[in-house]
Short mmCIF file of C-alpha atoms and ligand atoms in Angstrom, two decimals:
data_model
loop_
_atom_site.label_atom_id
_atom_site.label_comp_id
_atom_site.label_asym_id
_atom_site.label_seq_id
_atom_site.Cartn_x
_atom_site.Cartn_y
_atom_site.Cartn_z
CA UNK A 12 -30.99 -0.07 41.23
CA UNK A 13 -34.44 0.37 42.61
CA UNK A 14 -36.78 -2.36 41.49
CA UNK A 15 -39.98 -1.01 40.10
CA UNK A 16 -42.38 -2.83 37.86
CA UNK A 17 -40.76 -1.58 34.63
CA UNK A 18 -37.18 -2.64 35.44
CA UNK A 19 -38.48 -5.91 36.76
CA UNK A 20 -40.35 -6.71 33.54
CA UNK A 21 -37.28 -5.77 31.45
CA UNK A 22 -35.04 -7.96 33.59
CA UNK A 23 -37.41 -10.90 33.29
CA UNK A 24 -37.68 -10.41 29.52
CA UNK A 25 -33.87 -10.30 29.13
CA UNK A 26 -33.43 -13.39 31.28
CA UNK A 27 -35.97 -15.41 29.34
CA UNK A 28 -34.41 -14.30 26.05
CA UNK A 29 -30.99 -15.40 27.28
CA UNK A 30 -32.43 -18.77 28.20
CA UNK A 31 -33.86 -19.20 24.72
CA UNK A 32 -30.74 -18.23 22.76
CA UNK A 33 -27.43 -20.12 22.75
CA UNK A 34 -24.55 -18.15 24.30
CA UNK A 35 -22.77 -17.71 20.96
CA UNK A 36 -25.71 -15.92 19.40
CA UNK A 37 -25.74 -13.40 22.19
CA UNK A 38 -22.10 -12.48 21.79
CA UNK A 39 -21.69 -10.09 18.84
CA UNK A 40 -21.07 -12.09 15.67
CA UNK A 41 -17.57 -11.64 14.30
CA UNK A 42 -17.14 -10.70 10.65
CA UNK A 43 -15.60 -13.63 8.76
CA UNK A 44 -13.13 -12.84 5.98
CA UNK A 45 -11.82 -15.48 3.59
CA UNK A 46 -8.45 -14.49 2.14
CA UNK A 47 -6.64 -16.35 -0.63
CA UNK A 48 -2.96 -15.42 -0.77
CA UNK A 49 -0.70 -15.96 -3.80
CA UNK A 50 1.98 -17.87 -1.90
CA UNK A 51 5.22 -17.13 -0.07
CA UNK A 52 7.44 -16.44 -3.07
CA UNK A 53 9.14 -13.26 -1.88
CA UNK A 54 10.03 -11.02 1.05
CA UNK A 55 7.26 -8.73 -0.14
CA UNK A 56 4.70 -11.52 0.08
CA UNK A 57 5.80 -12.53 3.58
CA UNK A 58 5.35 -8.94 4.74
CA UNK A 59 1.96 -8.76 3.04
CA UNK A 60 0.74 -11.94 4.76
CA UNK A 61 1.94 -10.67 8.11
CA UNK A 62 0.19 -7.33 7.56
CA UNK A 63 -3.11 -9.05 6.72
CA UNK A 64 -2.96 -11.46 9.66
CA UNK A 65 -2.07 -8.84 12.25
CA UNK A 66 -4.59 -6.30 10.93
CA UNK A 67 -7.38 -8.91 11.08
CA UNK A 68 -6.52 -9.69 14.69
CA UNK A 69 -6.45 -6.02 15.58
CA UNK A 70 -9.79 -5.37 13.87
CA UNK A 71 -11.45 -8.36 15.57
CA UNK A 72 -12.15 -9.97 12.19
CA UNK A 73 -12.07 -13.76 11.90
CA UNK A 74 -9.63 -14.57 9.11
CA UNK A 75 -9.72 -17.76 7.08
CA UNK A 76 -6.33 -17.68 5.37
CA UNK A 77 -5.36 -19.89 2.47
CA UNK A 78 -1.95 -20.07 0.70
CA UNK A 79 -2.21 -20.97 -3.01
CA UNK A 80 1.47 -21.72 -3.58
CA UNK A 81 1.42 -19.56 -6.70
CA UNK A 82 -1.22 -21.70 -8.41
CA UNK A 83 -4.43 -20.23 -9.78
CA UNK A 84 -6.28 -23.54 -9.42
CA UNK A 85 -5.58 -23.48 -5.67
CA UNK A 86 -6.96 -19.95 -5.42
CA UNK A 87 -10.11 -20.95 -7.26
CA UNK A 88 -10.55 -23.92 -4.89
CA UNK A 89 -10.05 -21.66 -1.87
CA UNK A 90 -12.61 -19.14 -3.12
CA UNK A 91 -15.14 -21.93 -3.74
CA UNK A 92 -14.57 -23.21 -0.24
CA UNK A 93 -15.10 -19.70 1.19
CA UNK A 94 -18.39 -19.52 -0.72
CA UNK A 95 -19.44 -22.92 0.68
CA UNK A 96 -18.56 -21.75 4.19
CA UNK A 97 -20.67 -18.60 3.64
CA UNK A 98 -17.97 -16.16 4.78
CA UNK A 99 -19.03 -12.50 4.96
CA UNK A 100 -16.40 -11.14 2.58
CA UNK A 101 -13.84 -12.74 0.25
CA UNK A 102 -10.53 -11.02 -0.53
CA UNK A 103 -7.71 -12.28 -2.69
CA UNK A 104 -4.57 -11.33 -4.52
CA UNK A 105 -4.97 -12.93 -7.95
CA UNK A 106 -1.78 -14.72 -9.01
CA UNK A 107 -2.50 -14.02 -12.69
CA UNK A 108 -4.82 -11.51 -14.36
CA UNK A 109 -7.10 -13.71 -16.41
CA UNK A 110 -9.47 -16.62 -15.84
CA UNK A 111 -11.48 -15.39 -12.85
CA UNK A 112 -14.92 -14.67 -14.28
CA UNK A 113 -16.55 -18.02 -13.48
CA UNK A 114 -15.58 -18.16 -9.84
CA UNK A 115 -16.29 -14.45 -9.32
CA UNK A 116 -19.76 -15.00 -10.75
CA UNK A 117 -20.27 -17.82 -8.26
CA UNK A 118 -19.36 -15.44 -5.41
CA UNK A 119 -21.71 -12.82 -6.78
CA UNK A 120 -24.55 -15.34 -7.07
CA UNK A 121 -23.94 -16.27 -3.42
CA UNK A 122 -24.08 -12.52 -2.59
CA UNK A 123 -20.59 -12.53 -1.07
CA UNK A 124 -18.72 -9.29 -1.79
CA UNK A 125 -15.17 -9.64 -3.15
CA UNK A 126 -12.23 -7.28 -2.60
CA UNK A 127 -9.09 -7.51 -4.74
CA UNK A 128 -5.85 -6.70 -2.98
CA UNK A 129 -2.39 -6.11 -4.45
CA UNK A 130 -3.03 -7.52 -7.95
CA UNK A 131 -5.98 -6.97 -10.24
CA UNK A 132 -7.94 -9.14 -12.67
CA UNK A 133 -8.69 -8.27 -16.29
CA UNK A 134 -12.43 -8.59 -16.54
CA UNK A 135 -14.81 -6.34 -18.43
CA UNK A 136 -17.47 -6.87 -15.78
CA UNK A 137 -16.33 -4.78 -12.86
CA UNK A 138 -19.49 -5.58 -10.91
CA UNK A 139 -17.69 -8.84 -10.02
CA UNK A 140 -15.71 -7.12 -7.26
CA UNK A 141 -16.34 -4.23 -4.90
CA UNK A 142 -12.93 -2.62 -4.81
CA UNK A 143 -9.32 -3.11 -5.87
CA UNK A 144 -6.63 -1.82 -3.51
CA UNK A 145 -2.95 -1.89 -4.36
CA UNK A 146 -0.12 -0.27 -6.26
CA UNK A 147 0.01 1.23 -9.72
CA UNK A 148 2.45 -1.23 -11.29
CA UNK A 149 2.70 0.61 -14.62
CA UNK A 150 3.82 3.69 -12.72
CA UNK A 151 6.40 1.64 -10.83
CA UNK A 152 7.82 0.49 -14.18
CA UNK A 153 7.90 4.10 -15.35
CA UNK A 154 9.77 5.17 -12.21
CA UNK A 155 12.38 2.47 -12.89
CA UNK A 156 12.66 3.64 -16.51
CA UNK A 157 12.93 7.32 -15.59
CA UNK A 158 15.68 6.59 -13.10
CA UNK A 159 17.66 4.71 -15.77
CA UNK A 160 17.20 7.38 -18.45
CA UNK A 161 18.49 10.02 -16.04
CA UNK A 162 21.40 7.87 -14.85
CA UNK A 163 22.52 7.10 -18.43
CA UNK A 164 21.81 10.49 -19.96
CA UNK A 165 25.45 11.12 -20.86
CA UNK A 166 26.11 7.62 -22.11
CA UNK A 167 26.87 7.67 -25.84
CA UNK A 168 26.82 4.02 -26.95
CA UNK A 169 24.19 1.34 -26.63
CA UNK A 170 22.76 0.40 -23.24
CA UNK A 171 22.10 -3.33 -23.18
CA UNK A 172 19.42 -4.29 -20.70
CA UNK A 173 18.44 -7.73 -19.44
CA UNK A 174 15.05 -8.06 -17.77
CA UNK A 175 13.92 -10.52 -15.11
CA UNK A 176 10.16 -10.63 -15.34
CA UNK A 177 7.77 -11.59 -12.56
CA UNK A 178 5.31 -14.47 -12.75
CA UNK A 179 4.02 -14.95 -16.30
CA UNK A 180 0.55 -13.46 -16.72
CA UNK A 181 0.60 -11.62 -13.38
CA UNK A 182 -0.46 -7.97 -13.24
CA UNK A 183 2.86 -6.72 -11.79
CA UNK A 184 4.91 -8.54 -14.46
CA UNK A 185 2.77 -7.24 -17.32
CA UNK A 186 2.51 -3.69 -16.01
CA UNK A 187 6.08 -3.23 -14.78
CA UNK A 188 7.33 -4.28 -18.20
CA UNK A 189 4.91 -1.95 -19.91
CA UNK A 190 5.74 1.13 -17.82
CA UNK A 191 9.49 0.62 -18.15
CA UNK A 192 9.36 0.13 -21.93
CA UNK A 193 7.13 3.17 -22.33
CA UNK A 194 9.90 5.36 -20.87
CA UNK A 195 13.04 3.83 -22.37
CA UNK A 196 11.65 3.64 -25.90
CA UNK A 197 12.10 7.42 -26.16
CA UNK A 198 15.82 6.79 -26.76
CA UNK A 199 16.90 4.02 -29.17
CA UNK A 200 20.19 3.52 -27.34
CA UNK A 201 18.26 1.52 -24.72
CA UNK A 202 17.88 -2.09 -25.82
CA UNK A 203 16.30 -4.97 -23.92
CA UNK A 204 18.50 -7.77 -25.21
CA UNK A 205 16.98 -10.53 -23.06
CA UNK A 206 13.81 -10.87 -21.05
CA UNK A 207 12.65 -13.92 -19.17
CA UNK A 208 10.59 -14.81 -16.11
CA UNK A 209 12.22 -15.49 -12.76
CA UNK A 210 8.81 -16.05 -11.15
CA UNK A 211 9.50 -13.41 -8.45
CA UNK A 212 11.84 -15.78 -6.52
CA UNK A 213 15.52 -15.53 -5.55
CA UNK A 214 16.34 -19.03 -6.79
CA UNK A 215 14.83 -18.42 -10.23
CA UNK A 216 16.33 -14.95 -10.44
CA UNK A 217 19.77 -16.43 -9.90
CA UNK A 218 19.24 -19.27 -12.34
CA UNK A 219 17.99 -17.05 -15.16
CA UNK A 220 20.72 -14.45 -14.57
CA UNK A 221 23.32 -17.22 -14.84
CA UNK A 222 21.90 -18.09 -18.25
CA UNK A 223 21.91 -14.41 -19.30
CA UNK A 224 25.55 -14.09 -18.24
CA UNK A 225 26.54 -17.24 -20.05
CA UNK A 226 24.96 -15.97 -23.24
CA UNK A 227 25.92 -12.30 -23.14
CA UNK A 228 28.42 -11.84 -20.32
CA UNK A 229 30.20 -8.50 -20.57
CA UNK A 230 27.69 -7.10 -23.07
CA UNK A 231 25.15 -6.63 -20.27
CA UNK A 232 25.06 -3.06 -18.93
CA UNK A 233 21.81 -3.07 -16.96
CA UNK A 234 19.62 -5.54 -15.10
CA UNK A 235 15.97 -4.59 -14.60
CA UNK A 236 14.34 -7.03 -12.15
CA UNK A 237 10.59 -6.87 -11.49
CA UNK A 238 11.23 -7.48 -7.79
CA UNK A 239 14.00 -7.31 -5.20
CA UNK A 240 14.18 -11.06 -4.58
CA UNK A 241 15.06 -11.81 -8.20
CA UNK A 242 17.62 -8.98 -8.14
CA UNK A 243 19.19 -10.42 -4.98
CA UNK A 244 19.41 -13.86 -6.61
CA UNK A 245 20.90 -12.27 -9.72
CA UNK A 246 23.49 -10.37 -7.65
CA UNK A 247 24.83 -13.74 -6.49
CA UNK A 248 25.06 -14.95 -10.08
CA UNK A 249 26.86 -11.75 -11.12
CA UNK A 250 29.41 -12.10 -8.30
CA UNK A 251 29.96 -15.77 -9.09
CA UNK A 252 30.68 -14.77 -12.68
CA UNK A 253 33.46 -12.50 -11.37
CA UNK A 254 31.63 -9.23 -12.07
CA UNK A 255 30.76 -6.39 -9.71
CA UNK A 256 27.03 -5.85 -9.16
CA UNK A 257 25.93 -2.20 -9.29
CA UNK A 258 29.25 -1.29 -10.94
CA UNK A 259 29.83 -3.53 -13.95
CA UNK A 260 26.08 -4.01 -14.24
CA UNK A 261 23.64 -1.33 -13.09
CA UNK A 262 20.81 -2.99 -11.16
CA UNK A 263 17.26 -1.67 -10.81
CA UNK A 264 14.53 -3.51 -8.94
CA UNK A 265 11.11 -3.02 -7.37
CA UNK A 266 9.58 -3.46 -3.88
CA UNK A 267 12.13 -1.76 -1.58
CA UNK A 268 12.04 -4.55 1.02
CA UNK A 269 14.70 -4.73 3.73
CA UNK A 270 16.81 -7.18 1.71
CA UNK A 271 17.07 -4.56 -1.04
CA UNK A 272 18.18 -1.92 1.45
CA UNK A 273 20.88 -4.26 2.74
CA UNK A 274 22.06 -4.84 -0.83
CA UNK A 275 22.08 -1.09 -1.53
CA UNK A 276 24.00 -0.36 1.67
CA UNK A 277 26.52 -3.05 0.63
CA UNK A 278 26.87 -1.22 -2.71
CA UNK A 279 25.43 -4.08 -4.78
CA UNK A 280 22.07 -2.70 -5.91
CA UNK A 281 21.63 0.74 -7.47
CA UNK A 282 17.98 1.50 -6.85
CA UNK A 283 14.70 0.01 -5.71
CA UNK A 284 11.26 1.40 -6.54
CA UNK A 285 8.91 1.20 -3.58
CA UNK A 286 5.88 -1.11 -3.59
CA UNK A 287 4.15 -1.33 -0.23
CA UNK A 288 2.87 -4.72 0.99
CA UNK A 289 1.23 -3.21 4.09
CA UNK A 290 -2.32 -3.55 2.83
CA UNK A 291 -3.79 -5.24 5.92
CA UNK A 292 -5.24 -2.25 7.81
CA UNK A 293 -6.78 -0.83 4.61
CA UNK A 294 -8.35 -4.18 3.79
CA UNK A 295 -9.88 -4.59 7.25
CA UNK A 296 -11.40 -1.14 7.20
CA UNK A 297 -12.85 -1.89 3.74
CA UNK A 298 -14.34 -5.14 5.06
CA UNK A 299 -15.99 -3.26 7.93
CA UNK A 300 -17.31 -0.58 5.58
CA UNK A 301 -18.80 -3.22 3.30
CA UNK A 302 -20.57 -4.85 6.26
CA UNK A 303 -21.83 -1.45 7.39
CA UNK A 304 -23.26 -0.83 3.91
CA UNK A 305 -20.90 2.05 3.16
CA UNK A 306 -19.84 2.58 -0.45
CA UNK A 307 -16.17 1.99 -1.31
CA UNK A 308 -14.09 3.50 -4.10
CA UNK A 309 -13.57 1.04 -6.96
CA UNK A 310 -9.84 1.71 -6.91
CA UNK A 311 -7.63 2.53 -3.91
CA UNK A 312 -4.05 3.31 -5.02
CA UNK A 313 -1.08 2.92 -2.68
CA UNK A 314 1.27 5.91 -2.55
CA UNK A 315 4.90 5.10 -3.19
CA UNK A 316 8.33 6.52 -3.87
CA UNK A 317 11.77 5.40 -5.11
CA UNK A 318 15.01 4.76 -3.15
CA UNK A 319 18.39 5.11 -4.85
CA UNK A 320 21.39 3.53 -3.05
CA UNK A 321 22.68 6.94 -1.93
CA UNK A 322 19.80 7.33 0.55
CA UNK A 323 19.61 3.66 1.64
CA UNK A 324 21.59 3.92 4.90
CA UNK A 325 19.58 6.92 6.05
CA UNK A 326 16.20 5.42 5.15
CA UNK A 327 16.86 1.87 6.38
CA UNK A 328 15.96 2.41 10.07
CA UNK A 329 12.57 3.79 9.03
CA UNK A 330 11.61 0.80 6.89
CA UNK A 331 8.74 -1.35 8.15
CA UNK A 332 9.15 -4.30 5.77
O1 GYE B 422 6.41 -7.09 -6.19
C1 GYE B 422 6.67 -9.37 -5.63
C2 GYE B 422 5.67 -10.35 -5.18
O2 GYE B 422 2.21 -8.54 -6.40
C3 GYE B 422 3.27 -6.52 -5.86
O3 GYE B 422 4.49 -10.00 -5.87
C4 GYE B 422 3.28 -7.98 -5.73
C5 GYE B 422 4.55 -8.64 -6.19
C6 GYE B 422 5.82 -8.14 -5.55
O4 GYE B 422 6.04 -11.63 -5.20
O5 GYE B 422 7.80 -9.33 -4.83
#
């Protein structure tokens, strides 16, 4: 480069600026995202956490990750700490639907935008968050119901169903129940004879299924589990009771994680409705858009399908979670 007066002045100006500013301020400031996760209750959740962590790394976003161990109070604490740390954006997957208004108002007052991922909140004031990205859980329940109605269409007598619900008060538990009931109520032969929470875990799914079997044993025709982990726990209980899962009891669950595919391939689970946990890349691009001042849709719905056991072996190699 030839040194003329102009380049020389620019060079001197840049050098003196560099001397004035600390090195960190010169490097481009990373976006900081505070994320409060529900916990590690299921295979789905593990895949979701992994997706968020790897997408943040890829996007060059600094992630402050906090695990709430399925407790709302821990999530509220985490969000308050993100506000105190003045993160750029807060995202979280609310363990239950209600009770968020106060803390969301605190975030709003601090001018920190909030993104909901996976699960929603039930607030009338939708200015408390920028966007909600995740599945349509009511539709997932409907898919489960439609599959059952079709499968049992020639069945004459009663169809006795036991239901393993997800975490009490959580959006997926409420909505998956609702969607399923909406479909099966069209035919009075379908009866939910027992319904209890298994908190989305294998251990609880097994424990509650044991109780169902003790109470109703051979009367049970169908198990509807709100997630694969509870279904997998229940399969163990069914086998220990000397019954054949997917044969003596038809089993329907939701998520379509690898564990469910293995169970389907082994002939122990009839069907799993897909629910994708791979929300990381979508979340990171939303965070960048927010920082760039771009508007975001209020609702971003994940597209999903359903996998009956007959296609499990063929689909398995393509599964990412
Ligand atoms: O189905 C279940 C998990 O919120 C969609 O939470 C998620 C649910 C998922 O523990 O396995």
